[in-house]
PDB file of C-alpha atoms in Angstrom:
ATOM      1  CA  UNK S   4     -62.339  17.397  59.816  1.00 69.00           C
ATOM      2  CA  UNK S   5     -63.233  21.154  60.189  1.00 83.00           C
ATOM      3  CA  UNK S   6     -61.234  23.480  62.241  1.00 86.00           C
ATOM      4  CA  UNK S   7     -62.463  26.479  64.179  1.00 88.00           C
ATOM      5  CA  UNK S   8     -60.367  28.845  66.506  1.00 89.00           C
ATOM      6  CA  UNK S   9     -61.844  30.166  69.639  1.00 91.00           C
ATOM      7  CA  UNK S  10     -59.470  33.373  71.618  1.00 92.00           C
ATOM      8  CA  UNK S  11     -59.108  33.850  75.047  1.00 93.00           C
ATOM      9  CA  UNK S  12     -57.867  37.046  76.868  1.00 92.00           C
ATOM     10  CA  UNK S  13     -56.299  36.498  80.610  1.00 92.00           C
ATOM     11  CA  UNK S  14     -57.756  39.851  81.861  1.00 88.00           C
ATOM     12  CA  UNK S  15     -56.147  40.539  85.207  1.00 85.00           C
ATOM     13  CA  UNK S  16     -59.961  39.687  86.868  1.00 84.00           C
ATOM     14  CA  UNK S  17     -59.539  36.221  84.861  1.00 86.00           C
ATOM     15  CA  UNK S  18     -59.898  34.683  81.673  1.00 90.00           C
ATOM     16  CA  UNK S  19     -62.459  36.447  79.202  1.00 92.00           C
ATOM     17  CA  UNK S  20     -63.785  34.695  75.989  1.00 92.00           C
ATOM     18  CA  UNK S  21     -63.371  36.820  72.468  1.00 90.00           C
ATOM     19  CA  UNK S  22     -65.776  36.112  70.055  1.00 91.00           C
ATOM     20  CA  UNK S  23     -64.917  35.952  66.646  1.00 88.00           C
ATOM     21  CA  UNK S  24     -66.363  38.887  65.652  1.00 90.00           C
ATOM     22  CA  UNK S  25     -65.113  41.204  67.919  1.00 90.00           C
ATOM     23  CA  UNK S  26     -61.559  39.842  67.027  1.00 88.00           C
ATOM     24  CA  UNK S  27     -62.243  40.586  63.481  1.00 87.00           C
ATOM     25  CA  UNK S  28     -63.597  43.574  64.228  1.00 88.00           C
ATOM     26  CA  UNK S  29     -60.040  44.449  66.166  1.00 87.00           C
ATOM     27  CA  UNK S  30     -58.083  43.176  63.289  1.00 83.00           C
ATOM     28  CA  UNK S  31     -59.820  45.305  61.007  1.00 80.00           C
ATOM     29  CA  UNK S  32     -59.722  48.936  62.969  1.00 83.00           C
ATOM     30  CA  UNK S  33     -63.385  48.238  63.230  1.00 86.00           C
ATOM     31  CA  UNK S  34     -63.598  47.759  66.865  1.00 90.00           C
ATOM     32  CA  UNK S  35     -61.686  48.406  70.426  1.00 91.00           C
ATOM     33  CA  UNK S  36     -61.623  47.751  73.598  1.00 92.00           C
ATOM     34  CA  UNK S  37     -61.146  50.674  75.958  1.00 93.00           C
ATOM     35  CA  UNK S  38     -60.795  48.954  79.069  1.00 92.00           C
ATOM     36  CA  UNK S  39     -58.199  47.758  77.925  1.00 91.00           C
ATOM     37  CA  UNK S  40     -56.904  50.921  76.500  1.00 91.00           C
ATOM     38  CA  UNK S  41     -52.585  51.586  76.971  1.00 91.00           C
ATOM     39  CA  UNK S  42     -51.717  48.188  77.899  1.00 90.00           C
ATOM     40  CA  UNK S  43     -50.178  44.965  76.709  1.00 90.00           C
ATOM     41  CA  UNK S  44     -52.738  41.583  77.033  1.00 91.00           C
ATOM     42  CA  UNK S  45     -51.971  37.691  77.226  1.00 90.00           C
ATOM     43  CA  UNK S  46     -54.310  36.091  75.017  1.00 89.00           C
ATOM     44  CA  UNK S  47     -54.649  32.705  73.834  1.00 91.00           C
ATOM     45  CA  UNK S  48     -55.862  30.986  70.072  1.00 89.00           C
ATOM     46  CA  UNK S  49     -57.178  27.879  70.176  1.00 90.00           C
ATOM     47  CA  UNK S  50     -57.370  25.965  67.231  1.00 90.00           C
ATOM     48  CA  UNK S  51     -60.396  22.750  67.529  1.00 91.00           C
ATOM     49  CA  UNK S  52     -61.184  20.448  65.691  1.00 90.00           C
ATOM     50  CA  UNK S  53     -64.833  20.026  65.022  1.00 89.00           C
ATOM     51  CA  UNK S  54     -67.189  16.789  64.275  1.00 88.00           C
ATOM     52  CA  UNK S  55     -70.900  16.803  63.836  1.00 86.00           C
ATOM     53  CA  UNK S  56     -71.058  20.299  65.091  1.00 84.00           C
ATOM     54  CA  UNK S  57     -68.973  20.045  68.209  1.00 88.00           C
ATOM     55  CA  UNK S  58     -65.144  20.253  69.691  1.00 88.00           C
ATOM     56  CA  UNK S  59     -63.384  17.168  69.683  1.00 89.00           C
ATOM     57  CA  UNK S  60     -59.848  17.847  69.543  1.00 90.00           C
ATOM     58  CA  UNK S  61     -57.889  20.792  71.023  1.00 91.00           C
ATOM     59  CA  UNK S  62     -55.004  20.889  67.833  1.00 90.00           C
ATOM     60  CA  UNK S  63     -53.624  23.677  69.418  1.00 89.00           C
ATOM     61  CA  UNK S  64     -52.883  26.320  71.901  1.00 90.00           C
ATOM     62  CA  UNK S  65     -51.140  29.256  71.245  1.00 89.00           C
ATOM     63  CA  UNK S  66     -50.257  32.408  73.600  1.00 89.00           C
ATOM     64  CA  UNK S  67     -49.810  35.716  72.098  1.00 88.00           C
ATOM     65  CA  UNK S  68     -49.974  39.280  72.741  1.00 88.00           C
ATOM     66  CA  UNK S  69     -52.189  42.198  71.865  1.00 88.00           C
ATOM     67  CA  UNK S  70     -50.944  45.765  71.874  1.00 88.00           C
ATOM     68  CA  UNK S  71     -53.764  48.536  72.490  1.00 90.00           C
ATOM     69  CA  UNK S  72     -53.165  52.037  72.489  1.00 89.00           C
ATOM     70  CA  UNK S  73     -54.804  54.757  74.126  1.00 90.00           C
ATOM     71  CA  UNK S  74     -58.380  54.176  72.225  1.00 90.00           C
ATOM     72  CA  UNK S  75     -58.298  50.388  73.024  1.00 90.00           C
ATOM     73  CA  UNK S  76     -57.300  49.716  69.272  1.00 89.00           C
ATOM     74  CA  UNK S  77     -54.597  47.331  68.202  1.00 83.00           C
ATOM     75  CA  UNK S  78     -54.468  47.175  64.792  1.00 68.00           C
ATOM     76  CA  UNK S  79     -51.527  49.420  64.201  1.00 64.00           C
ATOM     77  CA  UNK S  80     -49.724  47.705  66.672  1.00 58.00           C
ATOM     78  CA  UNK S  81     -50.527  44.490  64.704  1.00 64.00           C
ATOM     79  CA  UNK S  82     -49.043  45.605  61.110  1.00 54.00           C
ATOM     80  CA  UNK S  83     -45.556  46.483  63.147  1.00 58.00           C
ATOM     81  CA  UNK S  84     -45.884  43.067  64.507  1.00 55.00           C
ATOM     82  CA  UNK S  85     -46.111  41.298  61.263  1.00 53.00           C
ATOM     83  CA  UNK S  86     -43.016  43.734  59.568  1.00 52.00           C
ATOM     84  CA  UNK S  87     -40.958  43.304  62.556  1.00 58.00           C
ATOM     85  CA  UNK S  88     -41.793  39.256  62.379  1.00 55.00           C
ATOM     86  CA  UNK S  89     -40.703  39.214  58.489  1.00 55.00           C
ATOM     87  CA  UNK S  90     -37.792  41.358  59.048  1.00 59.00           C
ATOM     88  CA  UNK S  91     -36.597  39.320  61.713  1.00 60.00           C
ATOM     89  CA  UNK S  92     -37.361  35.544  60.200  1.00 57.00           C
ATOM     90  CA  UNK S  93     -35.555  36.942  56.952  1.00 59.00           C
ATOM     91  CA  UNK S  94     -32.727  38.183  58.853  1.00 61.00           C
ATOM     92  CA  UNK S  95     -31.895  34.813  60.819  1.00 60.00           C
ATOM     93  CA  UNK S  96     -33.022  32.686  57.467  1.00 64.00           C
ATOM     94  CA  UNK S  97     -30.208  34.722  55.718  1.00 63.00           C
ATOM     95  CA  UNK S  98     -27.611  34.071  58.741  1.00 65.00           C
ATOM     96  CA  UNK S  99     -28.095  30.922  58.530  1.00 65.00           C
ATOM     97  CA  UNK S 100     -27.206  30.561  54.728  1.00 62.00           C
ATOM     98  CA  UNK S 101     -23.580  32.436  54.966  1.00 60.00           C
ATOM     99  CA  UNK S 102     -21.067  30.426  55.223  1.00 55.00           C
ATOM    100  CA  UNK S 103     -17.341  30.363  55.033  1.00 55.00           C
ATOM    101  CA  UNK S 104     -17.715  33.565  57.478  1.00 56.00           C
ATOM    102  CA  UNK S 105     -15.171  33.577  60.282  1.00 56.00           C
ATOM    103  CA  UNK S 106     -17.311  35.650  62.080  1.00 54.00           C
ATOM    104  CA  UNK S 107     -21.005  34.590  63.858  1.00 60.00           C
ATOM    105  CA  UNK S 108     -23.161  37.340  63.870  1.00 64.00           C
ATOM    106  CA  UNK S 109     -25.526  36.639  66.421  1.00 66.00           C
ATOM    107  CA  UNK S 110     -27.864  40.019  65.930  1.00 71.00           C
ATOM    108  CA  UNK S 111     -30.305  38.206  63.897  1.00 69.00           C
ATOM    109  CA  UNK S 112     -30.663  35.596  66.585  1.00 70.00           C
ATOM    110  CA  UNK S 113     -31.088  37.718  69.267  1.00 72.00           C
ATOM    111  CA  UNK S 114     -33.545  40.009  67.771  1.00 70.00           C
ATOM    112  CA  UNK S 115     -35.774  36.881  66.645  1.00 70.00           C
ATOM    113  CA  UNK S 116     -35.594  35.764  70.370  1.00 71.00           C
ATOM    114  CA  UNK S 117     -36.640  39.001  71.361  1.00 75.00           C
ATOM    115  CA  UNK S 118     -39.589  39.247  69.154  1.00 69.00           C
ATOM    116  CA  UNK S 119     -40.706  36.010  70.456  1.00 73.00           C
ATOM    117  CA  UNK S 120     -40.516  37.369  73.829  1.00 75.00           C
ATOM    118  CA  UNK S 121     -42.815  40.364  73.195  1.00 74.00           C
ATOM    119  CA  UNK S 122     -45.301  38.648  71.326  1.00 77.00           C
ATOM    120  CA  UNK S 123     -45.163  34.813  72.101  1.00 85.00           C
ATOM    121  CA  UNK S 124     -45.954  33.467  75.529  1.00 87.00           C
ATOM    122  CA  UNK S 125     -46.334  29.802  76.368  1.00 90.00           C
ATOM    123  CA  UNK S 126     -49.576  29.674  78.152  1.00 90.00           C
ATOM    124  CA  UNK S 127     -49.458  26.940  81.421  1.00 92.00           C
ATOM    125  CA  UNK S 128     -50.689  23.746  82.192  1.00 92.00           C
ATOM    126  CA  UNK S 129     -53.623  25.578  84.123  1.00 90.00           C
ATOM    127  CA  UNK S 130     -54.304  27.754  81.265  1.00 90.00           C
ATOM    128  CA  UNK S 131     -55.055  24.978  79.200  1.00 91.00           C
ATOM    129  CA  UNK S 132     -56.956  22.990  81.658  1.00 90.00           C
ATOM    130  CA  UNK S 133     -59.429  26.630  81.900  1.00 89.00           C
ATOM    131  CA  UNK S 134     -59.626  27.016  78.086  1.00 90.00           C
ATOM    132  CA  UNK S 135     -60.253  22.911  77.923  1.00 91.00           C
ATOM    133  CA  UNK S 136     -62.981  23.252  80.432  1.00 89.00           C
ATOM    134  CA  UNK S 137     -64.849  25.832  78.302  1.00 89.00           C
ATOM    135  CA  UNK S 138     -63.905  24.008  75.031  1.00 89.00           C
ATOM    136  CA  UNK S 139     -65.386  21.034  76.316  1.00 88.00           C
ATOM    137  CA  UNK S 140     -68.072  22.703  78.250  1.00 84.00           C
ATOM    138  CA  UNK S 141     -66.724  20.608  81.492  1.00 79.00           C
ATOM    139  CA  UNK S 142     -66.672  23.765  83.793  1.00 69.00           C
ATOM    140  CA  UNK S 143     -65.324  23.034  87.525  1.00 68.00           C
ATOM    141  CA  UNK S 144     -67.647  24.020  90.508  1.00 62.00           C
ATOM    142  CA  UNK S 145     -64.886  26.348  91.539  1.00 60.00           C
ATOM    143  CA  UNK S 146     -64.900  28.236  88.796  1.00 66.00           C
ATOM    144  CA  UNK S 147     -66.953  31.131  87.769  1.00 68.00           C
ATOM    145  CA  UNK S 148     -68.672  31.441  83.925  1.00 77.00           C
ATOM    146  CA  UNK S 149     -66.245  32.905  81.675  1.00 83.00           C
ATOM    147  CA  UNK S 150     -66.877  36.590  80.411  1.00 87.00           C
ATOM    148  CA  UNK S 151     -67.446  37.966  77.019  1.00 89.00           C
ATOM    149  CA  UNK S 152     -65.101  40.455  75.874  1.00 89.00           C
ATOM    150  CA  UNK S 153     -67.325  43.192  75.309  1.00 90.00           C
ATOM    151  CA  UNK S 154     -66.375  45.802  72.116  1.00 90.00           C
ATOM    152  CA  UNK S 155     -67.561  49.178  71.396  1.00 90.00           C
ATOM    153  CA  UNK S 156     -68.701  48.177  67.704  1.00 89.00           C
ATOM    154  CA  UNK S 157     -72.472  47.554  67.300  1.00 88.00           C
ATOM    155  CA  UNK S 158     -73.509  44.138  67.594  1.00 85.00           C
ATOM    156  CA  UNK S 159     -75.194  43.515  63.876  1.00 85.00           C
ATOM    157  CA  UNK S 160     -78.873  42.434  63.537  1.00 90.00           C
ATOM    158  CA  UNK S 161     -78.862  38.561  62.388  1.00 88.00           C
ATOM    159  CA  UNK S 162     -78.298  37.699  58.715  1.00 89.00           C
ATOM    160  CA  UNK S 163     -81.519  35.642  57.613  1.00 94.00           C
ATOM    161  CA  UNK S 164     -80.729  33.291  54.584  1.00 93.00           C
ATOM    162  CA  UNK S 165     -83.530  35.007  52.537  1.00 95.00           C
ATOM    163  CA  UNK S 166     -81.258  38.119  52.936  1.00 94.00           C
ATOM    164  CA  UNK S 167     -78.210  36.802  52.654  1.00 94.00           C
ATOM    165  CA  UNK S 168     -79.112  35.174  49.226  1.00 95.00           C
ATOM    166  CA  UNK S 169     -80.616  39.049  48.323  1.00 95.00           C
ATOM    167  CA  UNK S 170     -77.765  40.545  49.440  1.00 95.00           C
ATOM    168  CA  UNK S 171     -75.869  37.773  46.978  1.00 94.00           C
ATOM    169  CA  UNK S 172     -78.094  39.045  44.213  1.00 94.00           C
ATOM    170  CA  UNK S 173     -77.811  42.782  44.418  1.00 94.00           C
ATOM    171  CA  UNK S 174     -73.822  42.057  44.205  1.00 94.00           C
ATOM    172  CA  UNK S 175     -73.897  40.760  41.071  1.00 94.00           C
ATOM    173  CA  UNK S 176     -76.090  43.440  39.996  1.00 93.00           C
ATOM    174  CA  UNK S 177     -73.922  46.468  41.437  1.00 94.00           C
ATOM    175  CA  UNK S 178     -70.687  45.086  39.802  1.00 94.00           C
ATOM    176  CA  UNK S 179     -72.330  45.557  36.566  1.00 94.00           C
ATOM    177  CA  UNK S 180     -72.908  49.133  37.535  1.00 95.00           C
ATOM    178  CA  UNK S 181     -69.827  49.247  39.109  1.00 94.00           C
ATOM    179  CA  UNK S 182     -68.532  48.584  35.374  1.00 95.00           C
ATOM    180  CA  UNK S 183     -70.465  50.907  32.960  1.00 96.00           C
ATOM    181  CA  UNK S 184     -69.743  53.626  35.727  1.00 97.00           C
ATOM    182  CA  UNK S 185     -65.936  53.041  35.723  1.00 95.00           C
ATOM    183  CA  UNK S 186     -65.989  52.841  31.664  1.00 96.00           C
ATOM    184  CA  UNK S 187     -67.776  56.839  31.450  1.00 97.00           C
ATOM    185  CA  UNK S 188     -66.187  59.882  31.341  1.00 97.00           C
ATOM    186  CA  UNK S 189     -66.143  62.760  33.687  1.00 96.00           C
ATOM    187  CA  UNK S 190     -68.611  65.010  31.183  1.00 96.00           C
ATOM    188  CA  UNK S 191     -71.217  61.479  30.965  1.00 97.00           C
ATOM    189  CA  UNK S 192     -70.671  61.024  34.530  1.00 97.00           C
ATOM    190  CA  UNK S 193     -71.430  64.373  35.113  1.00 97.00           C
ATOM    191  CA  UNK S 194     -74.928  63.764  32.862  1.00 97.00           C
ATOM    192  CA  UNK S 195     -75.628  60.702  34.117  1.00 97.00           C
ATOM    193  CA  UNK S 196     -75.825  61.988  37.759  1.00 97.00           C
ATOM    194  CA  UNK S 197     -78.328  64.395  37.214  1.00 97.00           C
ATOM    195  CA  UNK S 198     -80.515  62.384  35.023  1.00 96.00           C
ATOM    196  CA  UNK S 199     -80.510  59.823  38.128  1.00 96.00           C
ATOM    197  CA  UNK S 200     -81.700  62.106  40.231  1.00 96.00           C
ATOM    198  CA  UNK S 201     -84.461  63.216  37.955  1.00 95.00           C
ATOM    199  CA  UNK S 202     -85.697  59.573  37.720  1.00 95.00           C
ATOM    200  CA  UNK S 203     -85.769  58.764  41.078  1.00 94.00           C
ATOM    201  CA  UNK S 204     -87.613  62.131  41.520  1.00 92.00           C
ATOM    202  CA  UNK S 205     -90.268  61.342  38.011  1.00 91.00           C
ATOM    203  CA  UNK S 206     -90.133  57.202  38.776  1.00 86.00           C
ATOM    204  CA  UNK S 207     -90.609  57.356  42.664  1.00 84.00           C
ATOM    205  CA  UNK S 208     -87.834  54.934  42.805  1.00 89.00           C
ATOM    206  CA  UNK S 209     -85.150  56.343  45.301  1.00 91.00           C
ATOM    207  CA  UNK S 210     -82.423  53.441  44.317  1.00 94.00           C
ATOM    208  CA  UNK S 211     -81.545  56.229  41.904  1.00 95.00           C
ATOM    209  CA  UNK S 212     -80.442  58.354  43.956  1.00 96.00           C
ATOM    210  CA  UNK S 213     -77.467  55.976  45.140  1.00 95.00           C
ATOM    211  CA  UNK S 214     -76.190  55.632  41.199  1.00 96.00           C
ATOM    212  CA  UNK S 215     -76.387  59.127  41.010  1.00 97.00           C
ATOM    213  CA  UNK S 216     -73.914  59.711  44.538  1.00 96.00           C
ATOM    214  CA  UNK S 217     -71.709  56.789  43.044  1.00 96.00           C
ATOM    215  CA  UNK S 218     -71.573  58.628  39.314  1.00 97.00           C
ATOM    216  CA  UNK S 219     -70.455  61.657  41.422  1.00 97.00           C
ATOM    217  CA  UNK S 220     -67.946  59.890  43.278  1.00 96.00           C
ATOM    218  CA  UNK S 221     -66.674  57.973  40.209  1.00 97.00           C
ATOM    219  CA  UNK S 222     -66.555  61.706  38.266  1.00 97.00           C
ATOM    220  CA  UNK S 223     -64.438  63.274  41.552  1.00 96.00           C
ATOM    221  CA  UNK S 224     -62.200  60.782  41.202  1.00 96.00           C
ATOM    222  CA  UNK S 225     -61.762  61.282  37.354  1.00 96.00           C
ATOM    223  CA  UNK S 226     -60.732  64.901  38.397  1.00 96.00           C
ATOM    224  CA  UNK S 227     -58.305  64.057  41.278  1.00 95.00           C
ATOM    225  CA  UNK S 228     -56.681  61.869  39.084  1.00 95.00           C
ATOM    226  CA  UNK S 229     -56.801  64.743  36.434  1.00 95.00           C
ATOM    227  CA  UNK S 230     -55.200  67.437  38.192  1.00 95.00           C
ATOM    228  CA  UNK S 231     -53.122  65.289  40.859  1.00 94.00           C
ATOM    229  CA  UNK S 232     -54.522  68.429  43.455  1.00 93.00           C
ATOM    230  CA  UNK S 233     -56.066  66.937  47.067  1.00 93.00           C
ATOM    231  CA  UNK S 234     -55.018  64.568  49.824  1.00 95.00           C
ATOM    232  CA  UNK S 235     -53.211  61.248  48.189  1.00 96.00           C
ATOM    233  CA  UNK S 236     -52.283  57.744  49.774  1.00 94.00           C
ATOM    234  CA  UNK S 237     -49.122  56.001  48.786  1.00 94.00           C
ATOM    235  CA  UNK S 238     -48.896  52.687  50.558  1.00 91.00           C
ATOM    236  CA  UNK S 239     -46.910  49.154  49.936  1.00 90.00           C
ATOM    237  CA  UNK S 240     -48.341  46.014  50.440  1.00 87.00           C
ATOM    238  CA  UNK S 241     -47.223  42.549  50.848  1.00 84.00           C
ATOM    239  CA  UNK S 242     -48.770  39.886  48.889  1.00 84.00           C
ATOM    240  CA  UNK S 243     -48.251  36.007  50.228  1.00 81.00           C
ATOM    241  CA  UNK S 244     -48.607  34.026  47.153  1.00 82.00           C
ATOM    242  CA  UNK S 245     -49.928  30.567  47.624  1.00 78.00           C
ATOM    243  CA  UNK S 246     -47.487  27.127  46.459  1.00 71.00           C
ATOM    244  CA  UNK S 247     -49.165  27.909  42.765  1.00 69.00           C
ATOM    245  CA  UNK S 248     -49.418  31.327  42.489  1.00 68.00           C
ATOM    246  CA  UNK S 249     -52.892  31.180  42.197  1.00 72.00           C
ATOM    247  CA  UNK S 250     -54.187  33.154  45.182  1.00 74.00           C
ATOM    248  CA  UNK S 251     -52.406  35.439  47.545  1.00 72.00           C
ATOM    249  CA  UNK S 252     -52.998  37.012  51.056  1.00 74.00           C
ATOM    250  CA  UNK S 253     -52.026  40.612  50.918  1.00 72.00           C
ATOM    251  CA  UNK S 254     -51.655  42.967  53.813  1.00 70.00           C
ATOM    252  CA  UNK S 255     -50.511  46.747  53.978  1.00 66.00           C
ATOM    253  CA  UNK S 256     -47.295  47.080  55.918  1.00 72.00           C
ATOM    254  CA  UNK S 257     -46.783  51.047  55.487  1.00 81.00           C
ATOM    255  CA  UNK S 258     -48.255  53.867  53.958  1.00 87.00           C
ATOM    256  CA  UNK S 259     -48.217  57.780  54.364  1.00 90.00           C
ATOM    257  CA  UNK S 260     -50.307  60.705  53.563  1.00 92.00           C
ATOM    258  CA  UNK S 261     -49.454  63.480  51.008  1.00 95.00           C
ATOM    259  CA  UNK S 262     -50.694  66.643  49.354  1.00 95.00           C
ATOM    260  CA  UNK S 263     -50.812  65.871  46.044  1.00 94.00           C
ATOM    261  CA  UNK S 264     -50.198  62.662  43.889  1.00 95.00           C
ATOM    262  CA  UNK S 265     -46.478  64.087  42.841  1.00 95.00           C
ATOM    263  CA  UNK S 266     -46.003  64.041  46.100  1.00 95.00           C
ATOM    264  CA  UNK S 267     -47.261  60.534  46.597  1.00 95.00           C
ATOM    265  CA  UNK S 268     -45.335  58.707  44.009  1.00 95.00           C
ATOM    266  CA  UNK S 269     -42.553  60.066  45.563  1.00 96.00           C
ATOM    267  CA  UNK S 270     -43.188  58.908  48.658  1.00 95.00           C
ATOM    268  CA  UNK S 271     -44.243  55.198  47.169  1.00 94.00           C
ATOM    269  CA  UNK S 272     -41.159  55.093  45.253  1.00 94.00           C
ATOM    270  CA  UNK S 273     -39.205  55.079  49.255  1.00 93.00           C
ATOM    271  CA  UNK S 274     -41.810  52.873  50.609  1.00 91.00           C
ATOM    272  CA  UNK S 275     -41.244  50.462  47.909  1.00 91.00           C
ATOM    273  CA  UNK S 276     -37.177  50.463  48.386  1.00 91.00           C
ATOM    274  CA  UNK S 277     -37.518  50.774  52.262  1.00 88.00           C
ATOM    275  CA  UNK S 278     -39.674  47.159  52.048  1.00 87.00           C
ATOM    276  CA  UNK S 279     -38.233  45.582  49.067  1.00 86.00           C
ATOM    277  CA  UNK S 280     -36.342  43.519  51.675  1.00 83.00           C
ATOM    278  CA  UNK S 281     -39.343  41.918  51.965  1.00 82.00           C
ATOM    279  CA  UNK S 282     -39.636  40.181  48.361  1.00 85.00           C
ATOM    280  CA  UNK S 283     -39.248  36.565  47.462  1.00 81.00           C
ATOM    281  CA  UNK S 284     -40.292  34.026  45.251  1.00 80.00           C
ATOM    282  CA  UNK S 285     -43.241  33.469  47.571  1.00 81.00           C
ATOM    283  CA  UNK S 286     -43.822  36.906  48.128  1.00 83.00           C
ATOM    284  CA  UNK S 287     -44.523  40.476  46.200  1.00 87.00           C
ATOM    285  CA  UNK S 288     -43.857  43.432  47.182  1.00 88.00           C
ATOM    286  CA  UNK S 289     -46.042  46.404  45.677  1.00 90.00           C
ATOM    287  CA  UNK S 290     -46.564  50.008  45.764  1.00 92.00           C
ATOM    288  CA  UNK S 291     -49.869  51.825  45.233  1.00 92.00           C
ATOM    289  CA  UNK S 292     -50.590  55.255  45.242  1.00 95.00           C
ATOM    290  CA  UNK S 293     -54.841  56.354  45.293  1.00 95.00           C
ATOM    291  CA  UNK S 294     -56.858  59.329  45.936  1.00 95.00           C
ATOM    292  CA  UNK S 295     -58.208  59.898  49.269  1.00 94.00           C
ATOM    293  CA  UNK S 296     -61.514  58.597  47.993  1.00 93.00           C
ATOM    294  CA  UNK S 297     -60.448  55.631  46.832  1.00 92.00           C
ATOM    295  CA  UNK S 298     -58.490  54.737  50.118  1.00 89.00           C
ATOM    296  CA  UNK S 299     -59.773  52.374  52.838  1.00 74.00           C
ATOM    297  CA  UNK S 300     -60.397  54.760  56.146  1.00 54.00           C
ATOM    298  CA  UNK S 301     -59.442  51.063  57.977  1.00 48.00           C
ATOM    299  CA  UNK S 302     -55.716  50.874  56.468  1.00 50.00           C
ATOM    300  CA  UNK S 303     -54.887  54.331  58.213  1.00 47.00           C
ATOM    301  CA  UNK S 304     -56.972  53.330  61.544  1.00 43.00           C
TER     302      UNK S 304
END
């Protein structure tokens, strides 16, 4: 049966509905929420199960936390939550594996019970009976409409099928760009670029103009890597590998900002040892280091 998940914030003027999208959009340092901005919010995921388009079974309620700061943005606050969740898991899985120790040590415990306390809540009977009304669309006289969360992120124009399926299309087509740009070197690059731009100025046909920014870019890059000279990302991600290894879920957990790419591998080479705690057989631990133009703008949201 499918499963959807539907989020909740208990706003101090009442409960609030999130819509998926703006929760993605928090997730991903794409959105915020600034009236919400500084403080600490009780919100509540609840996972449904779904049959011929409509709830039939709450599976589950969960109440957790979310952390803005002063723009109304929580996604930094949500990568320390997941290190500080790993670090504190691994610590009480390891306590609980030594034996023949006279000695308890109950600081991995306590810190796991104190991570559950700032980011786990167990939401009431009454909470559930409010989210179960709107779930089920059963809302009491008493009770006003829920409210939409509202984000600052622009609402995106609907997604026909006819241009979804282009969009599917032009993919395809701009990987295989994509390719014969990465295989060229800086001097074709450099040739290519210009005689874009004289075709889409000859042919009319503007689409030119956007291989001819992305032969530049590619050529930039080329150079950075070249000289090692301009502003460099090293960063360490953590890569949950699924019960075959065939697929993984991977998430940046640190990364910092450097003047040059000496100076970045450097500063991978401590990222990696400060997280290597984190490695398993289920999970990797890897260090990257990229050019500023190659770096996602959302990881250092």
């Amino acid at each position: 049966m499918p499963i959807s998940v539907r989020f909740y914030l208990f706003a101090p003027d009442g409960l609030q509905r999130i819509s998926q999208r703006v929760m993605e959009g928090l997730c991903q340092g794409r959105d915020a929420l600034p009236q919400f901005a500084g403080t600490k919010q009780k919100v509540a995921n609840a996972i449904i199960e779904v049959e011929n388009g409509k709830p039939a079974r709450i599976v589950n309620i969960e109440g957790t936390y979310l952390d803005f700061d002063s723009a109304g943005k929580i996604q930094d606050s949500l990568w320390r939550g997941v290190v500080e969740a790993m670090d504190t898991h691994d610590a009480l899985e390891r306590s609980k594996r030594t034996k023949g120790s006279k000695v308890i040590d109950l600081a991995p415990k306590l810190n796991r019970e104190r991570w559950q306390r700032e980011n786990r809540w167990t939401p009431s009977k009454h909470d559930i009976d409010r989210i179960s009304e709107n779930v089920f669309d059963r809302q009491k006289p008493s009770n006003l409409p829920l409210k939409a969360v509202k984000g600052v992120a622009r609402k995106p124009p609907p997604l026909t099928y006819e241009a979804k399926a282009a969009i599917d299309e032009i993919r395809t087509k701009l990987f295989a760009v994509e390719g014969k740009l990465e295989s060229l070197s800086e001097q074709s690059l450099k040739g290519l670029a210009f005689e874009a731009r004289r075709l889409a100025r000859d042919d009319l046909n503007q689409l030119w103009l956007g291989v001819a920014e992305a032969a530049d870019r590619r050529g930039e890059i080329l150079a950075r890597y070249r000289t090692g000279k301009g502003t460099w990302y090293a960063s360490v991600e953590i890569i949950r590998w699924d019960a075959f290894r065939r697929s993984g879920e991977s998430s940046s957990v640190a990364y910092e900002k450097c003047n040059s790419r000496k100076e970045a591998e450097e500063a991978a080479r401590k990222l990696l040892s400060a997280n290597a705690k984190h490695f398993s057989a289920e999970t990797s631990v890897e260090a990257r280091v990229v050019c500023d133009l190659e770096w996602n703008s959302e990881e250092s949201s």
